[in-house]
PDB file of C-alpha atoms in Angstrom:
ATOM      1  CA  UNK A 455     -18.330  13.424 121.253  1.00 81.00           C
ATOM      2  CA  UNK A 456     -18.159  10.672 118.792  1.00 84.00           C
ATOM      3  CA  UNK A 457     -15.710   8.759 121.047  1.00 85.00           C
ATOM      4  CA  UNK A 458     -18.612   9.334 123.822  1.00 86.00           C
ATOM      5  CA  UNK A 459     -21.645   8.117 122.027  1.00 83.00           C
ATOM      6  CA  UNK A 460     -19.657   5.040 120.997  1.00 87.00           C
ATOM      7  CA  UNK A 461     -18.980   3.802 124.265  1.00 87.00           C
ATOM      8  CA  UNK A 462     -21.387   3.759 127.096  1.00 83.00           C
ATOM      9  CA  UNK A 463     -19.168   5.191 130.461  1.00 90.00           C
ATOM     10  CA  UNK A 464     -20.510   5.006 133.832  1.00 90.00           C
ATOM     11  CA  UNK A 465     -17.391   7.074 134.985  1.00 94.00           C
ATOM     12  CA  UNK A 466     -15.373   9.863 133.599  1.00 95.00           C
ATOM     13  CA  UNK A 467     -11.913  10.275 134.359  1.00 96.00           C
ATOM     14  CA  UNK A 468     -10.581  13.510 133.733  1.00 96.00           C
ATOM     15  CA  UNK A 469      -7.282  15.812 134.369  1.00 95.00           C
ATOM     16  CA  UNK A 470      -5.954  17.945 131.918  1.00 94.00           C
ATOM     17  CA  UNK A 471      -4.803  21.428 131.519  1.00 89.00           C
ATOM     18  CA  UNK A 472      -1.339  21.303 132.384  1.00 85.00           C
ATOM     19  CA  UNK A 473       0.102  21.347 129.310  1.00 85.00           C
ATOM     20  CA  UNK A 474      -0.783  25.004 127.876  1.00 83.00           C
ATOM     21  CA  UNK A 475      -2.390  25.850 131.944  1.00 84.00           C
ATOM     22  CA  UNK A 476      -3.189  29.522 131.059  1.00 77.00           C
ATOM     23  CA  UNK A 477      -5.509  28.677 128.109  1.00 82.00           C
ATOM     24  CA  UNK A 478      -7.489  25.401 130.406  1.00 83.00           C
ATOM     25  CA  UNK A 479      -9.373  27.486 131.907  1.00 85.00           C
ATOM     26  CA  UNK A 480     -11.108  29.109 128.769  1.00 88.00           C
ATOM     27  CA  UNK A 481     -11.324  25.266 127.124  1.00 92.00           C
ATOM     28  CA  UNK A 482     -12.290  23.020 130.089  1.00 94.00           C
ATOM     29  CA  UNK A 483     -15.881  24.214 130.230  1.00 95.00           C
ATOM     30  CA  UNK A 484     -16.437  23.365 126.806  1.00 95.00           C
ATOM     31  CA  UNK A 485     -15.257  19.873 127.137  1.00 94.00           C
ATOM     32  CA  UNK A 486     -17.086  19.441 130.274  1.00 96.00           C
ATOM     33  CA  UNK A 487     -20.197  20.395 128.720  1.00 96.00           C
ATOM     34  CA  UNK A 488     -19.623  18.532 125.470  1.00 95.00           C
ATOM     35  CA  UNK A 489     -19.438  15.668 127.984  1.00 95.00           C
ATOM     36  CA  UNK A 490     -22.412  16.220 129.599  1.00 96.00           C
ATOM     37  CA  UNK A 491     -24.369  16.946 126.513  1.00 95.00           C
ATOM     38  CA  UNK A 492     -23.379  13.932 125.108  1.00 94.00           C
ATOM     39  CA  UNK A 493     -23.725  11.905 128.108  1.00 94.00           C
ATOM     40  CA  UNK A 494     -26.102  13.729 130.739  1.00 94.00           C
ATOM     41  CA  UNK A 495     -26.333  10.762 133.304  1.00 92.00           C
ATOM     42  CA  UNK A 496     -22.774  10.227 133.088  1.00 95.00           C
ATOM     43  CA  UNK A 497     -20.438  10.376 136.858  1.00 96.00           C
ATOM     44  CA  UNK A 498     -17.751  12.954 135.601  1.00 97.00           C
ATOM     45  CA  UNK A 499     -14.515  13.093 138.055  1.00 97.00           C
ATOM     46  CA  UNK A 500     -12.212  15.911 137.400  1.00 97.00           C
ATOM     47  CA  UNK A 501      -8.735  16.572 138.830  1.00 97.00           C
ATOM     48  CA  UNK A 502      -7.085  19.713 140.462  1.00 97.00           C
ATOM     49  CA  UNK A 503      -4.149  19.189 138.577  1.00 96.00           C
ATOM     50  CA  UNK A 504      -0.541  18.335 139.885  1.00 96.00           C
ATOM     51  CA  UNK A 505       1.706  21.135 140.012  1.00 96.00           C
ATOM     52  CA  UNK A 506       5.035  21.313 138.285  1.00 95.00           C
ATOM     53  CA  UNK A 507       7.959  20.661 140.396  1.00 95.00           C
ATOM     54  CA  UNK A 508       8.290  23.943 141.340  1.00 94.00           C
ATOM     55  CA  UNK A 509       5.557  26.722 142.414  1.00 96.00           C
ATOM     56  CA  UNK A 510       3.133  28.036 139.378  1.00 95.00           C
ATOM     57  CA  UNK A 511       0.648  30.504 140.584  1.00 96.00           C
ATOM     58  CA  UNK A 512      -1.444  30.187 137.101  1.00 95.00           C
ATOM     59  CA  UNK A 513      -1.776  26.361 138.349  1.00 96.00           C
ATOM     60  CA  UNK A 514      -3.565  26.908 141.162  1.00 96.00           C
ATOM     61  CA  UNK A 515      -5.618  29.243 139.935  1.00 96.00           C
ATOM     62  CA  UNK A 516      -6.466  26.912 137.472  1.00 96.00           C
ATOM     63  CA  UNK A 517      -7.574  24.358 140.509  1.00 97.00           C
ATOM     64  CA  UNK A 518      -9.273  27.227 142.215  1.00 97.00           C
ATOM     65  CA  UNK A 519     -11.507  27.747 138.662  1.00 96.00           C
ATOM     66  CA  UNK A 520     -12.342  24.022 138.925  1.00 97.00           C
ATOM     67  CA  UNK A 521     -13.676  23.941 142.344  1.00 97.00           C
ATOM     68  CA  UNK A 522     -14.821  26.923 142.478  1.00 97.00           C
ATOM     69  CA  UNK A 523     -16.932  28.078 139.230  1.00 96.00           C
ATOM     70  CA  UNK A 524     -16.553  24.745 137.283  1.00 96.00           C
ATOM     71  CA  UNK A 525     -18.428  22.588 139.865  1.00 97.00           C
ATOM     72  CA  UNK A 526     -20.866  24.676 141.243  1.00 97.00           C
ATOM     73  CA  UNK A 527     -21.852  25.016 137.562  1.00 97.00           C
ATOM     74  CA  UNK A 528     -22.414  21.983 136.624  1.00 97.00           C
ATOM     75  CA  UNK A 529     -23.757  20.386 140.027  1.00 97.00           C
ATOM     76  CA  UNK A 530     -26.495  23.415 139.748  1.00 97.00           C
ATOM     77  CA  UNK A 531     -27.806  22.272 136.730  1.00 96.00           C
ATOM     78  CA  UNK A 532     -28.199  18.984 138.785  1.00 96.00           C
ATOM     79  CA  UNK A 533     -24.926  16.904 136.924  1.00 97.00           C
ATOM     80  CA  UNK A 534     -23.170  14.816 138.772  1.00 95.00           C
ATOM     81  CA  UNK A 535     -19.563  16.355 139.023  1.00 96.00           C
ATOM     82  CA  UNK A 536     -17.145  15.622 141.675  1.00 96.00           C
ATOM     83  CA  UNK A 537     -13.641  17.225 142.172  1.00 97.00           C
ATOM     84  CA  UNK A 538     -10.817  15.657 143.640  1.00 97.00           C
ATOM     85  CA  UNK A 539      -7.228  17.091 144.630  1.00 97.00           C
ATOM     86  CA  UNK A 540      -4.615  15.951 142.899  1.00 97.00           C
ATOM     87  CA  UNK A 541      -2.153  18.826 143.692  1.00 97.00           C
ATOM     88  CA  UNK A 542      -2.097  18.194 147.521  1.00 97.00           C
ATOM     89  CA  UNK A 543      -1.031  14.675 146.968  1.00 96.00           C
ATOM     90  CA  UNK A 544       2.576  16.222 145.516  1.00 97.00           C
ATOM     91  CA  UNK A 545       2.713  18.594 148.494  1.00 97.00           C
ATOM     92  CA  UNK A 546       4.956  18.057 151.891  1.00 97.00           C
ATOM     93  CA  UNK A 547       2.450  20.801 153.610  1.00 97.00           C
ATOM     94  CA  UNK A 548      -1.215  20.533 152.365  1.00 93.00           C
ATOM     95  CA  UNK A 549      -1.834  24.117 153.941  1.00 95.00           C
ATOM     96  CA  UNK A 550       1.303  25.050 151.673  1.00 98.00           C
ATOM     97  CA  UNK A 551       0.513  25.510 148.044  1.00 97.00           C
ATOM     98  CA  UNK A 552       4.580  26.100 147.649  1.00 98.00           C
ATOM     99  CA  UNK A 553       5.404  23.135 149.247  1.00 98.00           C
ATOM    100  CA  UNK A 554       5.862  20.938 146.354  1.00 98.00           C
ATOM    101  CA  UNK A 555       8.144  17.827 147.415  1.00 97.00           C
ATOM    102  CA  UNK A 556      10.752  17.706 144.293  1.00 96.00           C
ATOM    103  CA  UNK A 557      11.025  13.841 145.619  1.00 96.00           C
ATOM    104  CA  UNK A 558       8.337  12.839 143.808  1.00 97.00           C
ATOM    105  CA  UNK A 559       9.262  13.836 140.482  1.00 97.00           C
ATOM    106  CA  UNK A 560      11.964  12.763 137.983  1.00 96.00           C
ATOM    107  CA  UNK A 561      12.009  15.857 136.116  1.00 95.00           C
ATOM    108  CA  UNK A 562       9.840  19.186 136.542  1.00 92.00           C
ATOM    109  CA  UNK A 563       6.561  17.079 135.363  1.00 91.00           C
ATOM    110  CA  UNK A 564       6.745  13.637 135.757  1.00 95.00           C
ATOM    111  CA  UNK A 565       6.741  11.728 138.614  1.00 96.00           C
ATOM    112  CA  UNK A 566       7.958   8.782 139.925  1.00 97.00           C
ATOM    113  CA  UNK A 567       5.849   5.623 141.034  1.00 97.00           C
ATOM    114  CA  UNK A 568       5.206   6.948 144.473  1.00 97.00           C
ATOM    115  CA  UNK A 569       3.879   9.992 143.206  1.00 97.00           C
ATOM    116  CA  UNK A 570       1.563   8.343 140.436  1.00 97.00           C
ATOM    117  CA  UNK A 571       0.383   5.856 143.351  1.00 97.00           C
ATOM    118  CA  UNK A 572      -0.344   8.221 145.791  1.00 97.00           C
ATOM    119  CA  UNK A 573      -2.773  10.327 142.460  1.00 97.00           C
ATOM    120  CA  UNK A 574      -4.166   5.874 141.740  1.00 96.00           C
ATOM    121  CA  UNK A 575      -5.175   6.250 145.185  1.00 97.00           C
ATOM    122  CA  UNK A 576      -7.522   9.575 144.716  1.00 97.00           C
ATOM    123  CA  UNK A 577      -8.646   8.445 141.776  1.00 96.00           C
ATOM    124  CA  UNK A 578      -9.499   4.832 143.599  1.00 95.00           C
ATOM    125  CA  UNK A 579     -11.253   6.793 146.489  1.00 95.00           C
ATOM    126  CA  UNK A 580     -13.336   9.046 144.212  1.00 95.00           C
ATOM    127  CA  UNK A 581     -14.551   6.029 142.181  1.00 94.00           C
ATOM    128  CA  UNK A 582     -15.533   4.083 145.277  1.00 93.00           C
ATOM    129  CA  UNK A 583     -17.299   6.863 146.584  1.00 91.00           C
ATOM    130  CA  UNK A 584     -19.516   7.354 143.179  1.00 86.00           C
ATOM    131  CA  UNK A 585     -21.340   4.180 143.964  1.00 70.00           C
ATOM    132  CA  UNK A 586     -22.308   3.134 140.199  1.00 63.00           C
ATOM    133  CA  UNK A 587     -24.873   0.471 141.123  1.00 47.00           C
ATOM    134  CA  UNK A 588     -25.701  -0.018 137.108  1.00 45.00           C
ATOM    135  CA  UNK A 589     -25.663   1.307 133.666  1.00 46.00           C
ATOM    136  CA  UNK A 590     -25.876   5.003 134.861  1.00 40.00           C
ATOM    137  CA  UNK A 591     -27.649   4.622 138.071  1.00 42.00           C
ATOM    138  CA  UNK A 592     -25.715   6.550 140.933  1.00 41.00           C
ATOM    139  CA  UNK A 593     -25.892   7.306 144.625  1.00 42.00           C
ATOM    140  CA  UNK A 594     -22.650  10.087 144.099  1.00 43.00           C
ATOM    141  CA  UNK A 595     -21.107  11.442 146.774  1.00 43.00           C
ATOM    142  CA  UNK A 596     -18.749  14.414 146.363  1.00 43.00           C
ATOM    143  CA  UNK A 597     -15.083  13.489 146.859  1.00 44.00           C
ATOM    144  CA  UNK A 598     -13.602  16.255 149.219  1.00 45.00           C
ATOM    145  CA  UNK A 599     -11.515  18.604 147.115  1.00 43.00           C
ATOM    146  CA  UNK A 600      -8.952  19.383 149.775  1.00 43.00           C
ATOM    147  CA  UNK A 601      -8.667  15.919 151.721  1.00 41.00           C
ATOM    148  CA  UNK A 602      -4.722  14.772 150.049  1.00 41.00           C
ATOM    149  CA  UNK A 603      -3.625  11.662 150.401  1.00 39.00           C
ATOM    150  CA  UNK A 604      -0.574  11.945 152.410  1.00 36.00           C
ATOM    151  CA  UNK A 605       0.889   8.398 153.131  1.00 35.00           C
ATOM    152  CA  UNK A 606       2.347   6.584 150.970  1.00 32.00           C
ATOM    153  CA  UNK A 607       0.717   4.258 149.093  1.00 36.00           C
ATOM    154  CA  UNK A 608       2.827   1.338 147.994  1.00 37.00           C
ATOM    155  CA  UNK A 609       1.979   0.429 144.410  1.00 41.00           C
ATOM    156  CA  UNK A 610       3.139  -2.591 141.800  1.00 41.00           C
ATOM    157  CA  UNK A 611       4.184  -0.624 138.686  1.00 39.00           C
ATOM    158  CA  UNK A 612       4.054  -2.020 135.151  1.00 41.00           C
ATOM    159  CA  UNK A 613       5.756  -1.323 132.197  1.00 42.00           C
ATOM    160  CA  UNK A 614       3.119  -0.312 130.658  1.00 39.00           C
ATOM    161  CA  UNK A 615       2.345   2.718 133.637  1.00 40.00           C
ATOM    162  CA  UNK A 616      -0.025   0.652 135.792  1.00 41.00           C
ATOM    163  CA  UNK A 617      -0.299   0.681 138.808  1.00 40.00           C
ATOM    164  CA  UNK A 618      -2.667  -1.082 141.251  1.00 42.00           C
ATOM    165  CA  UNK A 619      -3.258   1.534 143.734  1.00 43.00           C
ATOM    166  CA  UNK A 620      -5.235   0.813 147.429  1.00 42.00           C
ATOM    167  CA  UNK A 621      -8.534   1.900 148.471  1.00 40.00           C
ATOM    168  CA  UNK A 622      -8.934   2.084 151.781  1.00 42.00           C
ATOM    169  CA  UNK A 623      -7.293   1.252 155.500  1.00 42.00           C
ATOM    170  CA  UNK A 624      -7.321  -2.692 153.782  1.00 43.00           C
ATOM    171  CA  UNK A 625      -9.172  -2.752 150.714  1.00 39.00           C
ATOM    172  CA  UNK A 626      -7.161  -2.853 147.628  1.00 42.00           C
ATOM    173  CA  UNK A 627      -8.081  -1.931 143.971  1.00 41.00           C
ATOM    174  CA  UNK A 628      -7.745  -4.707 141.963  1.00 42.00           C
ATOM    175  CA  UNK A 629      -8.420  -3.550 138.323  1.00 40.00           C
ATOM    176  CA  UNK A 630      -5.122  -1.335 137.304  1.00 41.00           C
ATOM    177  CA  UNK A 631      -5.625   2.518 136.904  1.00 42.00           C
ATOM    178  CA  UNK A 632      -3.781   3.670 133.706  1.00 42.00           C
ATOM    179  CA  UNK A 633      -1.329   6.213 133.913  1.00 38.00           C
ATOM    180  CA  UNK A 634      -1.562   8.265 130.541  1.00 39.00           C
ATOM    181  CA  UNK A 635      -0.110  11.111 129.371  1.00 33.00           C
TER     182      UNK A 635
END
């Protein structure tokens, strides 16, 4: 909260839960709502999480509680909350929760550049589509939550985990989107 009322977002990034998965669910609400009660205008955009690199039935059920009781909540009480998929973009089927392409990682969590490009691209695409016109003025548009991104995206990769990922059929995303863990 302090972090929050010390800076002045117009967008919030967020994806966690994947580290300790079958206690996110109880704890994302409250951080969700400490968000919003600290900053009510603010454009929050949360992330189905990426799965492992093999199947974990608590993670999508995780996803499911974001969509599916996490944003309706929030949205009814008129906040502006948009999900976006993160898990399809690791998938070789998106109508196949199980398959996970082990391709894209370089261990059971991590991924390698394509993989982290093709989640820069969501993220890209769901900032775009928020529309921030100033301070925390916003024509939002919800970000599908099942549309993945399946090409490729090719991506420059820093050392320092950023990438510049591509918005668009020929747009590109110039300021870097940080990879952090």
């Amino acid at each position: 909260a302090s972090m929050l009322s010390e800076d002045a977002p117009d967008i919030i990034l967020l994806m966690v839960g994947i580290n300790g998965v079958a206690d996110s669910m109880s704890a994302i609400d409250p951080l969700v709502n400490q968000i919003f009660v600290t900053k009510p205008e603010v454009n929050l955009i949360i992330a189905q999480i990426t799965p492992r690199s093999s199947y974990q039935q608590e993670i999508v059920d995780y996803n499911d509680y974001i969509a599916n009781t996490l944003l309706p909540k929030y949205r009814g009480m008129g906040k502006r909350i948009t999900v976006v998929d993160q898990y399809s973009n690791l998938l070789t089927n998106p109508k196949d929760k199980t398959s996970i392409d082990p391709g894209l990682f370089t261990d059971s969590a991590h991924l390698r550049p394509e993989g982290y490009a093709r989640l820069g691209k969501t993220w890209a695409k769901a900032i775009k589509e928020a529309k921030v016109v100033s301070g925390t003025e916003s024509a939002l548009k919800p970000a599908p939550a099942t549309a993945p991104v399946a090409e490729t995206a090719s991506a420059g990769v820093a050392g320092n985990g950023e990438i510049a990922a591509p918005v668009g059929d020929d747009a590109t995303f110039d300021p870097p989107v940080s990879l952090i863990e």
